Amino acid sequence: MTAGVQKQTAHERRKGESALSEFADYVEKQQAKGRGQSVAPSDNGCSTQSTKYEEHAELDILESLNLAETSTQVKLKELLLDGGEDAEVTLSQLGNVLQKRMLEGHGETLFELGQEDNGESMGFSKEQWDVALDRIRRAASIHQAECRVLMTRNVGGDEEVETPNEKDKSCSGKVMIRQAPETPEDVIETRIAVVGNVDAGKSTMLGVLVKGGLDDGRGKARVNLFRHKHEVESGRTSSVGMEIMGFDTKGDIVASNVPGRKLSWEEIGKRSAKVISFTDLAGHERYLRTTVFGLLSSSPNYCLLMVAANNGLIGMSKEHLGIALALNVPVMVVITKIDICPPQILQQTITQLTRILKSPGARKIPIFIKNREDTIETATQFVSQRICPVFQVSNVTGESLDLVRTFLNILPHHGNYDAEAPFEFHVNDIFSVPFVGTVVSGVVKSGVIHAGDSVLIGPDSLGQFTTTNIRSIERKRIPVPVCSAGQSASFALKRVRRKEVRKGMVVLPKLDHPPKVYREFIAEVLILSHATTIKTKYQAMLHVGPISQTCAIIDIDRAFIRTGDRATVAFRFVQRPEYLSVGDRILFREGRTKGLGIVKELGYNKDKPLSPDAGKEGTENGGS
C-alpha cells in the first residue's frame, strides 16, 4: 500500500515537473499577447514589440539576411575599408549603423568584425583588419562610444582564440561597443537575483566580485554585504541584500584606485556605463518567503544559481531553480568552492546538475564554460531561454572569476518593458529618511515618471488610494529627474507617513477616476506539487509581483485538482483588496504545495460559477 502511494506521488511529481516548462512558456506568450490589450481603457491603442514580432518574424529574418526586395544596403566591408575620397561620408554611414545597433541593445552592441550581417566572411588580411578596427573606433567615437576587442581569430595578441577551421586564414573577431551615458538615467541596468542553498557561497561570491579582493576561506568577503548584526554572527543572510557592480565604456570594472577602499553606490553609478544590480537572497528554508518575495518583487532579468561543489544541488537550491523556471527567467549556474572539493565529488555534483537541468521540468542545455571563447559565445546567445551557462569558480584562489566578470560585462539587456503605456510602479521596500520623509523603492513596470508629478499610492486596507507628489527620484542613490519602464528607483513622497505605506502597494498616475482594486480574481493555474487534492476553501500564500497575501480558493472549474493539473481557479484575498492586472504572473505556496498561474479575469461573479456541475462531473473535466 505504502509503495503504491509512493509510486503515485513520484509519478505525480514528474507530471508536475514536465508541465512546468510548458506552462511557463504558455504564460510568457499570454503576457506578450496581453501587453497590447491591458484592462485600462487608455491602453487600448498600445501595441508591443512581442506581438509584432510574433506576426512578422519571418519578415525580420529576411531583412537581417538582406533578402528583402528593397535591400539596397551598402555592404559593411565597403564601409569598413573605404579609404577613398568619400571616406568621411562612409565613416558617418558606419557611425549610423553602429548607433542603430546600440539603440537596439540599450546603449551597447557586440560587433562581429570580419563578418557580414548574413554570416559571410569578409576575408580580411591582417592589414585590412587593422584598418577596419581603426574605422570602427573612429565611427564609435562620433557617438561617444568606446570599443573593446573581446576576441580575435588569426590576428594575434592577448585576445586570440583558436580558429574552428584551420584552412580559414582570414582575420575576424568580436568587438564590444558601448556608449557613454549622457545622464545617469541612461545607464544600462541589468538585475540579477542570486539564489542557492544555505552555505553555497552567495554572499561571499558577491563580496569578491563587487569588492575585487579574494576571500580568506573564513567569511572575510561576505561581511560587508550583511545588513544585520545576527547575519554577521551566524554568517547567514536573512534579508534581501542589494549590491551593485559597474562597468565603464571600455568594459573595465569600476573600482577604487586605493586598495581596500570601497566605492559608494553614487561613485559607481556616476562612473559606469552599465550597472549590474545583484539581489542577494536568503538560502535558508526559514526565509523562503523572503526569498520568493525578493525574486518576484525585484523582477530580475537573470537568475544566478549558486551551487557548492562539495554539497551539490540540495535543499532549497531545487526550490529556487523551480521558481526561476516558473518565472521564465534565464538561469546561469556558478559552482563554488572547487578549491576544497575532491575531484570525484565535483564530478558527482556536475553529473547531478546536468541531469536536473536536462530534465523535462527544466529543459535546459548546460554549457560548461572553460575559457574566454566559451564565455563570449555563450553570453551573446544567452537571451535564448534554453541554454544555461555553468561556471566553476573558487573565491579563495580566484579561479575562473575573470570569466564570470567578462560574462557579466557582455550580458545583453533582457526584458520586455513598455515606456509608452500608462505609468505603474511596484513598491518592494519602504524607508523613513531623516529630513526627506517616506521613501519607497521598487521597479517601474511601465511608463515614465518625472520628479514633481502628482501620483496615487495604494491600495490601503479599505482599497483606497492616497494622493501625493514625488519630491525626488533616485537611481542607485543618484538623483535623477526622470525614470522609465524597467528601471529600479526610489521615490521620496510628500505628505505620506511611513506607517501608511506597505510592500505590495502600487504608485499610479493621478487620474479622474480612482483605480479599481479587487478582492477576487480568476486565474489559470498549474499545480506543481501537492500531497493530496486541492478543493475550494483551501488557503495558501499568494505572491503577485511584490504582493504577498493569504488567498482562499472560492471556486474551481472541477471537483478538485491534483499535482500536474491545469485548471481555472477563482481566488479571494483574505486580508484586503489589491491592485492587479490581467496577465500578471502569480505563484502560490503553502508548506510543500506549490503552484503558478496567470491572472485571466479581475473580479468574480457568483451567478456564473466556474463549475456549476462540479459535484456531478467529478474529474471528467480534463483541464483548461
XYZ file of C-alpha atoms in Angstrom:
624
model
C 0.000 0.000 0.000
C 2.715 2.460 1.056
C 4.825 1.574 -2.003
C 1.808 2.219 -4.202
C 1.247 5.646 -2.644
C 4.964 6.496 -3.011
C 4.929 5.407 -6.662
C 1.837 7.541 -7.256
C 3.401 10.587 -5.556
C 6.639 10.213 -7.573
C 4.585 9.881 -10.766
C 2.557 12.985 -9.915
C 5.729 14.927 -9.090
C 7.213 14.028 -12.501
C 3.930 15.012 -14.133
C 4.100 18.393 -12.357
C 7.735 18.907 -13.374
C 7.244 18.156 -17.056
C 4.268 20.517 -17.195
C 6.227 23.380 -15.569
C 8.373 24.335 -18.549
C 5.446 24.233 -20.998
C 3.219 26.273 -18.676
C 5.945 28.898 -18.109
C 6.245 29.289 -21.910
C 2.444 29.500 -22.190
C 2.321 32.273 -19.544
C 5.073 34.176 -21.396
C 3.053 34.053 -24.653
C -0.165 35.094 -22.874
C 1.626 38.077 -21.311
C 3.120 39.039 -24.684
C -0.371 38.962 -26.236
C -1.950 40.783 -23.319
C 0.502 43.681 -23.204
C -1.344 45.325 -26.064
C -4.829 44.865 -24.556
C -4.498 45.898 -20.923
C -7.558 46.366 -18.712
C -7.246 50.132 -18.504
C -9.228 51.764 -21.325
C -6.359 54.172 -22.020
C -4.100 51.250 -23.029
C -6.161 50.018 -25.948
C -4.183 51.665 -28.679
C -0.921 50.411 -27.326
C 0.878 47.734 -29.356
C 4.037 45.995 -28.275
C 7.126 44.593 -29.824
C 6.434 40.965 -28.963
C 3.092 40.766 -30.777
C 4.555 42.446 -33.833
C 7.496 40.068 -33.682
C 5.248 37.000 -33.495
C 3.263 38.117 -36.527
C 6.156 39.036 -38.774
C 9.092 37.006 -37.504
C 9.861 35.593 -40.967
C 9.995 39.109 -42.460
C 12.530 40.178 -39.832
C 14.688 37.191 -40.763
C 14.524 38.177 -44.444
C 15.615 41.699 -43.547
C 18.556 40.539 -41.436
C 19.728 38.303 -44.284
C 19.417 41.201 -46.741
C 16.885 39.204 -48.817
C 14.086 41.776 -48.620
C 13.064 43.171 -52.009
C 14.064 46.733 -51.182
C 17.555 45.803 -49.931
C 19.878 48.497 -51.309
C 22.264 48.393 -48.349
C 25.938 49.091 -48.823
C 27.937 46.078 -47.689
C 29.615 46.557 -44.322
C 33.005 45.608 -45.785
C 32.900 48.675 -48.070
C 32.085 50.956 -45.112
C 34.866 49.412 -43.031
C 37.647 49.645 -45.631
C 36.753 52.819 -47.569
C 39.868 54.963 -47.737
C 38.940 56.956 -50.855
C 37.514 60.438 -51.366
C 34.207 59.527 -49.694
C 35.959 58.156 -46.589
C 34.325 60.729 -44.276
C 30.842 60.108 -45.740
C 31.139 56.346 -45.349
C 32.558 56.826 -41.828
C 29.397 58.763 -40.941
C 27.278 55.960 -42.507
C 29.194 53.390 -40.442
C 28.549 55.562 -37.358
C 24.801 55.483 -38.139
C 24.880 51.659 -38.428
C 26.552 51.443 -35.004
C 24.141 53.989 -33.485
C 21.143 51.965 -34.701
C 22.591 48.758 -33.225
C 23.394 50.470 -29.918
C 19.814 51.767 -29.689
C 18.529 48.214 -30.165
C 20.945 46.971 -27.476
C 20.041 49.705 -24.928
C 23.361 51.529 -25.404
C 25.706 48.688 -26.353
C 26.272 46.216 -29.170
C 28.551 43.295 -29.965
C 30.041 43.817 -33.429
C 31.289 40.826 -35.494
C 34.269 42.406 -37.246
C 35.212 40.390 -40.324
C 31.717 39.040 -40.922
C 28.784 40.446 -42.902
C 25.280 40.517 -41.341
C 24.339 37.394 -43.307
C 27.300 35.442 -41.876
C 29.580 35.695 -44.941
C 33.283 36.119 -44.166
C 34.819 39.416 -45.261
C 38.153 37.647 -45.825
C 40.224 40.308 -44.051
C 44.020 40.247 -44.136
C 45.877 41.499 -41.037
C 46.342 44.992 -42.650
C 42.634 45.196 -43.580
C 41.674 44.118 -40.028
C 43.768 46.974 -38.570
C 42.161 49.498 -40.959
C 38.634 48.202 -40.196
C 39.234 48.268 -36.421
C 40.525 51.850 -36.621
C 37.433 52.873 -38.676
C 35.115 51.202 -36.117
C 36.823 53.106 -33.285
C 36.507 56.440 -35.124
C 32.858 55.766 -36.076
C 32.045 54.822 -32.453
C 33.702 57.977 -31.091
C 31.301 60.111 -33.222
C 28.517 58.783 -30.946
C 30.524 58.992 -27.656
C 31.109 55.237 -27.634
C 34.230 53.178 -26.977
C 35.368 49.829 -28.368
C 36.830 46.811 -26.622
C 38.177 43.860 -28.638
C 36.868 40.757 -26.856
C 38.335 38.010 -29.035
C 40.154 37.636 -32.352
C 40.975 34.879 -34.838
C 44.202 34.908 -36.923
C 45.070 38.390 -35.624
C 47.385 37.538 -32.718
C 47.643 39.239 -29.339
C 46.091 38.650 -25.904
C 42.527 38.157 -27.187
C 43.457 35.475 -29.761
C 41.383 32.235 -29.756
C 41.624 29.092 -31.872
C 40.088 29.086 -35.358
C 37.498 26.274 -35.776
C 38.547 25.771 -39.429
C 42.330 25.586 -39.887
C 42.078 26.357 -43.618
C 40.387 29.693 -42.881
C 43.198 32.258 -42.616
C 41.012 35.402 -42.677
C 41.068 37.759 -39.673
C 37.892 38.212 -37.649
C 36.807 38.975 -34.110
C 34.176 40.338 -31.757
C 34.213 43.946 -30.580
C 32.053 45.319 -27.751
C 30.906 48.882 -28.492
C 29.345 50.757 -25.572
C 28.026 54.297 -25.466
C 28.847 56.679 -22.627
C 25.535 57.621 -20.937
C 24.700 61.313 -21.340
C 22.916 61.406 -17.973
C 22.729 58.975 -15.005
C 19.238 57.851 -16.081
C 20.704 56.480 -19.359
C 22.963 53.955 -17.585
C 22.242 50.369 -18.737
C 20.846 48.416 -15.791
C 20.657 44.621 -15.533
C 19.107 42.992 -12.461
C 20.367 39.578 -11.337
C 18.795 37.599 -8.494
C 21.346 35.418 -6.659
C 19.824 32.218 -5.227
C 21.009 28.849 -3.930
C 21.052 26.690 -0.819
C 22.364 27.925 2.526
C 26.219 27.866 2.626
C 26.547 27.785 -1.195
C 28.695 30.939 -1.041
C 26.261 33.534 -2.449
C 27.290 36.494 -0.271
C 30.999 35.547 -0.481
C 30.872 35.397 -4.292
C 29.183 38.807 -4.492
C 31.670 40.243 -2.000
C 34.572 39.041 -4.169
C 33.006 40.116 -7.498
C 31.970 43.559 -6.291
C 34.866 44.469 -3.996
C 37.694 42.985 -6.049
C 39.810 41.169 -3.386
C 39.682 37.420 -2.747
C 38.138 35.575 0.214
C 40.255 34.044 3.009
C 38.061 30.917 3.205
C 36.607 32.055 6.560
C 33.972 34.585 5.515
C 36.046 37.754 5.100
C 34.432 38.705 1.771
C 30.795 38.428 2.848
C 30.827 40.591 5.997
C 30.470 43.872 4.053
C 27.220 42.659 2.469
C 25.339 41.862 5.679
C 22.701 44.291 6.947
C 22.005 42.904 10.434
C 24.117 42.018 13.471
C 22.719 38.461 13.648
C 23.762 37.895 9.997
C 27.382 38.764 10.812
C 27.298 36.437 13.838
C 25.698 33.458 12.068
C 27.222 34.112 8.617
C 23.783 33.605 7.058
C 21.756 36.081 5.026
C 18.193 36.530 6.327
C 17.129 39.628 4.372
C 17.129 40.756 0.736
C 20.551 42.350 0.215
C 21.454 44.633 -2.682
C 24.857 45.126 -4.294
C 25.885 46.848 -7.498
C 28.783 46.347 -9.873
C 29.681 48.905 -12.515
C 31.399 48.591 -15.900
C 32.722 51.601 -17.798
C 32.513 52.190 -21.564
C 35.693 50.127 -22.126
C 34.235 47.173 -20.181
C 36.526 47.542 -17.153
C 35.093 47.153 -13.638
C 34.593 50.484 -11.863
C 36.667 50.125 -8.702
C 38.688 52.320 -6.369
C 42.348 53.030 -7.199
C 43.142 52.857 -3.465
C 43.428 49.203 -2.307
C 40.848 48.291 0.322
C 38.688 51.378 -0.233
C 35.098 50.628 -1.163
C 33.376 52.940 -3.658
C 29.948 54.273 -2.733
C 26.957 53.445 -4.947
C 26.924 57.075 -6.059
C 30.554 56.933 -7.232
C 29.963 53.632 -9.070
C 26.792 54.969 -10.745
C 28.458 58.179 -11.941
C 31.484 56.400 -13.421
C 29.648 53.455 -15.031
C 28.052 52.942 -18.437
C 26.477 49.640 -17.347
C 25.422 48.620 -13.857
C 24.638 45.081 -12.691
C 22.322 45.075 -9.638
C 22.575 41.908 -7.586
C 19.753 40.920 -5.264
C 21.361 38.670 -2.636
C 18.604 36.324 -1.416
C 18.479 34.099 1.662
C 19.255 30.406 1.169
C 17.812 29.061 4.430
C 14.424 27.323 4.345
C 13.224 29.521 7.233
C 13.497 32.581 4.957
C 11.815 31.074 1.859
C 9.017 33.636 1.977
C 11.587 36.468 1.942
C 13.409 34.815 -0.980
C 10.233 34.298 -3.043
C 9.253 37.920 -2.343
C 12.744 39.087 -3.417
C 12.599 37.032 -6.627
C 9.187 38.319 -7.679
C 9.409 41.925 -6.499
C 12.830 42.741 -7.973
C 11.656 41.454 -11.414
C 15.139 40.149 -12.264
C 16.402 39.955 -15.864
C 18.537 36.923 -14.972
C 18.906 34.453 -12.133
C 22.280 33.296 -10.794
C 22.043 29.910 -9.049
C 24.941 29.133 -6.718
C 25.829 25.503 -6.010
C 28.553 24.431 -3.539
C 30.792 21.853 -5.269
C 31.013 19.728 -2.102
C 27.231 19.673 -1.468
C 25.621 19.591 -4.916
C 22.100 20.745 -5.725
C 20.452 20.133 -2.353
C 17.708 21.548 -0.152
C 16.434 24.938 -1.212
C 18.517 25.082 -4.447
C 15.904 22.947 -6.218
C 13.094 25.151 -4.861
C 14.876 28.282 -6.086
C 15.589 26.754 -9.507
C 11.921 25.743 -9.798
C 10.745 29.294 -9.007
C 13.207 30.808 -11.533
C 11.941 28.372 -14.202
C 8.325 29.173 -13.295
C 9.071 32.880 -13.807
C 10.791 32.087 -17.136
C 13.928 33.945 -16.048
C 17.149 32.836 -17.848
C 19.307 30.922 -15.338
C 23.099 30.736 -15.043
C 24.842 28.425 -12.580
C 28.044 29.013 -10.607
C 29.638 26.022 -8.854
C 31.679 27.449 -5.947
C 34.301 26.051 -3.529
C 36.087 23.983 -6.206
C 39.417 24.572 -4.377
C 38.338 22.470 -1.362
C 36.322 19.832 -3.214
C 37.769 16.371 -4.078
C 37.607 15.725 -7.895
C 35.193 12.756 -7.616
C 32.706 14.774 -5.503
C 32.906 17.667 -8.006
C 32.175 15.193 -10.802
C 29.125 13.892 -8.880
C 27.848 17.479 -8.477
C 28.322 18.174 -12.220
C 26.521 14.917 -13.183
C 23.618 15.692 -10.842
C 23.352 19.301 -12.083
C 23.390 18.180 -15.746
C 20.640 15.629 -15.051
C 18.402 18.187 -13.321
C 18.928 20.877 -15.982
C 18.149 18.433 -18.798
C 15.069 17.011 -17.006
C 11.610 17.574 -18.567
C 10.829 20.225 -15.924
C 13.805 22.428 -16.810
C 14.623 21.539 -20.438
C 17.896 23.494 -20.305
C 21.106 22.794 -22.215
C 24.010 23.143 -19.737
C 27.141 24.717 -21.268
C 30.258 24.327 -19.123
C 32.367 27.424 -19.577
C 36.102 26.731 -19.524
C 37.687 29.606 -21.438
C 37.279 33.118 -22.800
C 35.823 31.958 -26.140
C 33.066 29.893 -24.441
C 32.256 32.897 -22.231
C 31.822 35.336 -25.132
C 29.902 32.944 -27.408
C 27.522 31.906 -24.589
C 26.915 35.458 -23.308
C 25.834 36.629 -26.783
C 23.334 33.765 -27.132
C 22.134 33.731 -23.529
C 18.839 35.517 -24.143
C 17.782 32.273 -25.845
C 15.905 30.690 -22.921
C 17.173 27.152 -23.482
C 20.888 27.471 -22.726
C 22.277 27.512 -19.211
C 25.927 28.558 -18.726
C 27.762 26.786 -15.882
C 30.905 28.282 -14.294
C 33.228 26.532 -11.829
C 34.921 29.067 -9.554
C 36.884 29.458 -6.349
C 36.512 32.654 -4.326
C 39.744 31.868 -2.446
C 42.132 31.184 -5.371
C 40.201 33.388 -7.827
C 39.962 30.612 -10.441
C 37.544 31.446 -13.330
C 36.332 34.647 -11.624
C 37.612 36.682 -14.597
C 35.337 34.578 -16.870
C 32.318 35.439 -14.689
C 33.235 39.155 -14.820
C 33.661 39.039 -18.631
C 30.310 37.247 -18.930
C 28.520 39.888 -16.817
C 30.122 42.679 -18.853
C 28.837 41.260 -22.176
C 25.456 40.060 -20.865
C 22.793 41.610 -23.141
C 19.899 43.560 -21.634
C 16.855 41.306 -21.471
C 13.202 42.023 -20.713
C 10.034 43.487 -22.205
C 9.202 46.933 -20.876
C 6.685 49.351 -22.341
C 7.617 53.000 -21.797
C 4.584 54.129 -23.858
C 1.976 52.504 -21.557
C 0.483 54.320 -18.526
C 2.852 54.616 -15.556
C 2.880 51.820 -12.956
C 5.412 51.334 -10.154
C 5.536 48.461 -7.634
C 6.721 49.159 -4.079
C 9.020 46.465 -2.679
C 10.723 48.367 0.160
C 9.980 51.388 2.376
C 12.350 53.660 4.308
C 11.991 56.654 6.558
C 14.866 59.031 5.747
C 15.680 61.942 8.092
C 14.874 65.374 6.561
C 13.411 63.646 3.469
C 10.438 61.681 4.807
C 8.957 58.491 3.423
C 10.899 56.841 0.595
C 9.607 53.882 -1.445
C 11.815 51.730 -3.668
C 10.861 49.273 -6.377
C 10.703 48.685 -10.117
C 8.883 50.744 -12.760
C 6.661 48.182 -14.516
C 5.594 50.502 -17.357
C 5.522 54.145 -18.441
C 7.647 57.136 -17.442
C 7.603 59.335 -14.312
C 9.165 62.740 -13.548
C 10.113 64.341 -10.226
C 7.278 66.644 -9.110
C 4.483 64.571 -10.723
C 1.219 64.052 -8.815
C 0.612 60.359 -8.171
C -1.619 57.966 -6.240
C -0.260 55.345 -3.843
C -2.324 52.434 -2.530
C -4.424 50.446 -2.006
C -4.767 50.660 1.793
C -6.762 48.138 3.878
C -10.015 49.643 2.562
C -8.835 49.569 -1.049
C -8.382 53.339 -1.263
C -5.537 55.405 -2.759
C -3.764 58.459 -1.306
C -2.791 61.417 -3.489
C 0.819 62.534 -3.146
C 3.659 64.166 -5.077
C 7.040 62.778 -5.989
C 9.509 65.067 -4.253
C 12.601 63.465 -5.825
C 13.753 60.326 -7.659
C 16.977 58.392 -7.105
C 18.507 55.531 -9.084
C 21.374 53.722 -7.359
C 21.481 56.630 -4.868
C 21.999 59.208 -7.652
C 19.293 61.905 -8.024
C 17.658 61.787 -11.475
C 14.833 63.923 -12.937
C 13.035 61.068 -14.728
C 12.640 57.283 -14.553
C 11.177 54.899 -17.145
C 9.909 51.312 -17.592
C 12.258 48.524 -16.499
C 14.367 50.700 -14.178
C 14.565 50.275 -10.425
C 14.290 53.516 -8.463
C 13.433 55.153 -5.140
C 10.825 57.921 -4.800
C 10.617 60.399 -1.921
C 6.897 61.068 -1.358
C 5.338 64.242 0.055
C 2.750 64.172 2.857
C 2.802 60.377 3.293
C 3.686 58.747 6.618
C 5.845 55.654 6.812
C 3.136 53.555 8.511
C 0.618 54.329 5.742
C 2.742 52.526 3.132
C 3.432 48.775 2.871
C 5.223 46.453 0.476
C 2.995 45.400 -2.420
C 1.397 48.818 -2.970
C 1.478 50.470 -6.388
C 2.184 54.042 -7.457
C -0.046 55.166 -10.346
C -0.579 58.466 -12.202
C -3.355 60.701 -10.864
C -6.482 60.136 -12.996
C -10.065 61.438 -12.959
C -11.385 58.057 -11.817
C -9.797 56.238 -8.860
C -8.053 52.974 -9.868
C -10.070 49.781 -9.376
C -8.905 47.238 -6.814
C -10.095 43.675 -6.488
C -10.540 41.223 -3.652
C -11.404 38.366 -6.027
C -9.915 37.290 -9.351
C -9.815 34.297 -11.695
C -6.514 32.716 -12.762
C -5.359 29.799 -14.843
C -3.045 27.741 -12.634
C -0.729 24.747 -12.769
C -0.224 22.706 -9.574
C 3.476 21.794 -9.342
C 3.326 19.750 -6.147
C 0.675 18.863 -3.592
C 0.411 15.782 -1.393
C -3.352 15.209 -1.818
C -6.133 17.105 -3.621
C -6.980 20.812 -3.551
C -10.638 21.822 -3.180
C -12.499 25.086 -2.537
C -11.814 26.858 0.803
C -8.129 25.804 0.510
C -5.803 28.652 1.608
C -2.237 29.427 0.556
C 0.256 32.309 0.483
C -0.046 34.032 -2.881
C 2.703 36.133 -4.500
C 1.961 38.534 -7.379
C 4.993 40.747 -8.011
C 5.655 42.461 -4.671
C 2.225 41.454 -3.258
C 2.336 38.665 -0.644
C -1.022 37.814 0.912
C -3.023 34.780 2.021
C -5.643 33.748 -0.533
C -8.554 31.338 -0.359
C -9.809 29.312 -3.330
C -13.520 30.071 -3.752
C -14.247 28.184 -6.980
C -12.573 25.652 -9.323
C -13.695 24.504 -12.781
C -13.925 20.893 -11.487
C -14.405 18.997 -8.208
C -10.739 19.028 -7.161
C -7.224 19.439 -8.583
C -4.024 17.449 -8.084
C -0.293 17.700 -8.889
C 0.292 18.341 -12.607
C -3.278 19.590 -13.245
C -4.021 22.805 -15.113
C -7.256 24.437 -14.032
C -9.167 27.708 -13.900
C -9.492 28.831 -10.286
C -11.171 31.770 -8.530
C -9.193 33.275 -5.604
C -10.186 35.686 -2.836
C -7.657 37.782 -0.867
C -8.229 37.157 2.856
C -6.995 40.473 4.331
C -7.529 43.307 1.861
C -8.138 44.032 -1.839
C -5.125 44.526 -4.143
C -4.366 46.250 -7.449
C -3.947 43.597 -10.161
C -3.793 43.475 -13.955
C -4.845 40.757 -16.375
C -1.696 38.857 -17.403
C 0.081 39.186 -14.032
C 2.061 36.091 -13.096
C 1.092 34.506 -9.763
C 2.879 31.998 -7.533
C 1.212 30.355 -4.533
C 2.648 28.076 -1.894
C 1.767 26.529 1.461
C 4.263 24.113 3.016
C 5.333 21.760 0.229
C 2.449 22.823 -2.034
C 3.416 24.975 -4.995
C 1.522 26.308 -7.966
C 1.902 29.030 -10.538
C -0.511 30.792 -12.821
C -1.586 33.836 -14.759
C -4.415 36.267 -13.930
C -7.177 35.799 -16.529
C -10.038 37.908 -15.173
C -10.492 40.510 -12.440
C -13.471 40.137 -10.099
C -15.715 37.091 -9.764
C -19.429 36.735 -10.414
C -21.155 34.281 -8.032
C -24.036 33.909 -10.507
C -21.611 32.488 -13.073
C -19.693 29.787 -11.171
C -16.714 28.208 -12.960
C -18.108 24.707 -12.476
C -21.871 24.615 -11.810
C -21.960 20.811 -12.143
C -18.696 20.053 -10.319
C -20.407 17.610 -7.995
C -21.912 15.577 -10.862
C -18.973 15.652 -13.238
C -16.291 14.752 -10.680
C -12.999 14.776 -12.525
C -14.334 14.387 -16.070
C -13.128 17.886 -16.879
C -9.708 17.283 -18.398
C -8.126 20.727 -17.997
C -8.493 24.223 -19.220
